Amino acid sequence: MVTMEDYPDIETEWCPGCGNFGILKAIRKALVSVGKAPHEVLIVSGIGQAGKLPHYMKCNTFNGLHGRTLPLATGSKAANHDLTVLTVGGDGDTYGEGGNHLIHAIRRNPNITAIVHDNQIYGLTKGQASPTSELGMKTKVQTHGVVNTPLSPLSLAVSLDCSFVARGYAGNIEHLAGILEEAIKHRGFALVDILQPCVTFNKLNTFKWYAERVYRLDEEGYVPDDRIKAFERSLEWGDRIPIGIFYKKEKPTFEDGFGTLGEGTLISRPKDQTLVEELIDSFM
Amino acid sequence: MVTQLIKGNTAVIIGALYAGCDCYFGYPITPASEILHEASFYFPMLGRKFVQAESEEAAINMVYGGASAGHRVMTASSGPGISLKQEGISYLAGAELPCVIVDIMRAGPGLGNIGPEQADYNQIVKGGGHGNYKNIVLAPNSVQEMCDLTIKAFELSFKYRNPAVVLADGVLGQMVEPLKFPTNAVQPQVDTSWAVAATSQTRQNLITSIFLDFEQLEDFNNRLQKKYELIEHQEVAYEKYMMEDADIILVSYGISSRICRSAVEQARNKGIKVGLFRPITLFPFPAKELFKLAQTGDSTFICVEMSNGQMREDVLLATRCMRPVELVNRLGGNLITFDQVMQKIEEIAKGGST
């Protein structure tokens, strides 16, 4: 049986009070709930403050390139589809540098859980606006305030008919862990955008700011089975911000498209060279 | 003349403003982000344009677009970000567009770390993108030169309609020194002789790197090589320090050359005749001058650089292996130490290690 002891605490280099701590804890809880042992799990990260998370997890992990988590994870999934693959990246990483990859990962639908630490700012490079920064937000680069319309990642995902779309809040660990558990169990690509206060560089979207606004979709009897309703909820932002599972749809996965994967992973398969030998013979 | 204590990265933007740069396109990365910050502050203030792009690729393509319109445009980044820009740089060179790219080198390969290194030499001086092209490459070694060589980069890039790179490192970007502000400023201006500027005069101008006809592309490539020969003939820059009677010649650029300068002085105090040869242009590389030095004396060369000897290969080629060329280096984000350079000098002075 997998317990929290399998995912021990490791010293971190995040600022005290960072929303990342809640996300880290929720990921551990979710993995324990789904009964995945560290050796069965792969966490791939990009670069940014969120990108440090794999360093603080005892399981298979690697740091990829900034913005490229989803292609990296897709590669790992193609190589060994038995792995439970999670990606972690920030809003700059996933929606800026890697925005194009997100669109195509949703289309491809690999069985991956994409976790986005959405703090609406670049933290690692010390406070520039990100694709989700609010209009008018002042930073050291956007000195007169952000002028570009913020991206609504959930609307984008729903519009692409993404097979699992959810939003969590780093300030509600139990609820977030529940969402992540569902996301990991879901068969297909799951996007989990997490509202995450950055205590150092984002003075606008604070824990207090979120606490006054977030509400749980499940408490309003919302059922995540309707794309249009999900799109409407995804547009909700301001005085009330919904968290929970917005949309869920079973559809063929990336792995389903590979006939050969039905025979098991390479590592579990008997070493049979017959096909290769036949092919070589055909060239002779 | 105004003198101020200023950070190297800030000096780049001061230089860009004096050089008439009116479009900056960037993306954050340590240790180059201050260039982005300063541009975001000063450019709008002067009615110039600043965009924080969604990625490095987006930024370099914005540079392509701005340069096509004949404007003085620039971008800056560090190693990993520069690697991402390489595709765009090849197209800029292929379309013969002027622009300035600043690389504040950090340690690699891959993500590496944010310490200083000089290991982007190959990717910047030797190309990095595809095709038979070259960047004009200037290597500052002080905050003053971060400003002055940025201005020079704009001048050369427009003179030859070719991308120009200011190749510095994390130390030069972050360190603070006095900067004497330039005395002349170039106003932002559009070169309508070749650009597409939405005017009737520029209607015939064509910006492209596509030549589907093989003969035509070969002619174009040959013309590019002629341009590079001309640059090699006209633009080589270097600094010689205590070189007149040197038995040992340190060859070093950028921040490493500052450490070498101290070593030259210390060695001279000990009676060892050491000189410093500092390439300021890495392309064009001062190959002829190094060859002359190799021919005329019986000196030993020591390349001092924070890479696995990337510049040393050019020194070996330039000196045609006529004299020994040693290497003193550090990798991984570590600065070369003064002691390290001194140790090698003393070893060679005693007749060892050649």
PDB file of C-alpha atoms in Angstrom, chain A residues 106 109-111 161-165 182-190 224-226 245 247-254 256:
ATOM      1  CA  ILE A 106      -4.998  18.526 -26.297  1.00  0.00           C
ATOM      2  CA  ASN A 109      -4.924  13.389 -26.143  1.00  0.00           C
ATOM      3  CA  PRO A 110      -2.137  11.433 -24.452  1.00  0.00           C
ATOM      4  CA  ASN A 111      -2.999  10.045 -21.020  1.00  0.00           C
ATOM      5  CA  ASP A 161     -12.739  19.681 -26.614  1.00  0.00           C
ATOM      6  CA  CYS A 162      -9.982  18.745 -24.161  1.00  0.00           C
ATOM      7  CA  SER A 163     -10.886  15.492 -22.468  1.00  0.00           C
ATOM      8  CA  PHE A 164     -10.504  16.774 -18.875  1.00  0.00           C
ATOM      9  CA  VAL A 165     -10.486  20.425 -17.839  1.00  0.00           C
ATOM     10  CA  GLU A 182      -9.697  12.551 -10.735  1.00  0.00           C
ATOM     11  CA  ALA A 183      -7.327  13.972 -13.342  1.00  0.00           C
ATOM     12  CA  ILE A 184      -4.791  11.175 -12.851  1.00  0.00           C
ATOM     13  CA  LYS A 185      -7.527   8.522 -12.964  1.00  0.00           C
ATOM     14  CA  HIS A 186      -9.025  10.062 -16.104  1.00  0.00           C
ATOM     15  CA  ARG A 187      -8.085   8.302 -19.320  1.00  0.00           C
ATOM     16  CA  GLY A 188      -6.824  11.054 -21.637  1.00  0.00           C
ATOM     17  CA  PHE A 189      -5.221  14.457 -21.475  1.00  0.00           C
ATOM     18  CA  ALA A 190      -6.119  16.365 -18.316  1.00  0.00           C
ATOM     19  CA  PRO A 224     -19.013  18.599 -15.939  1.00  0.00           C
ATOM     20  CA  ASP A 225     -20.550  16.862 -18.914  1.00  0.00           C
ATOM     21  CA  ASP A 226     -21.607  19.753 -21.132  1.00  0.00           C
ATOM     22  CA  ILE A 245     -13.890  20.035 -12.741  1.00  0.00           C
ATOM     23  CA  TYR A 247     -15.443  19.357 -18.353  1.00  0.00           C
ATOM     24  CA  LYS A 248     -14.862  15.646 -18.804  1.00  0.00           C
ATOM     25  CA  LYS A 249     -15.164  13.561 -21.933  1.00  0.00           C
ATOM     26  CA  GLU A 250     -14.003  10.071 -22.776  1.00  0.00           C
ATOM     27  CA  LYS A 251     -12.413   9.867 -26.181  1.00  0.00           C
ATOM     28  CA  PRO A 252      -9.699   7.850 -27.918  1.00  0.00           C
ATOM     29  CA  THR A 253      -6.253   8.565 -26.497  1.00  0.00           C
ATOM     30  CA  PHE A 254      -2.897   9.050 -28.205  1.00  0.00           C
ATOM     31  CA  ASP A 256      -5.048   4.026 -28.510  1.00  0.00           C
TER      32      ASP A 256
END
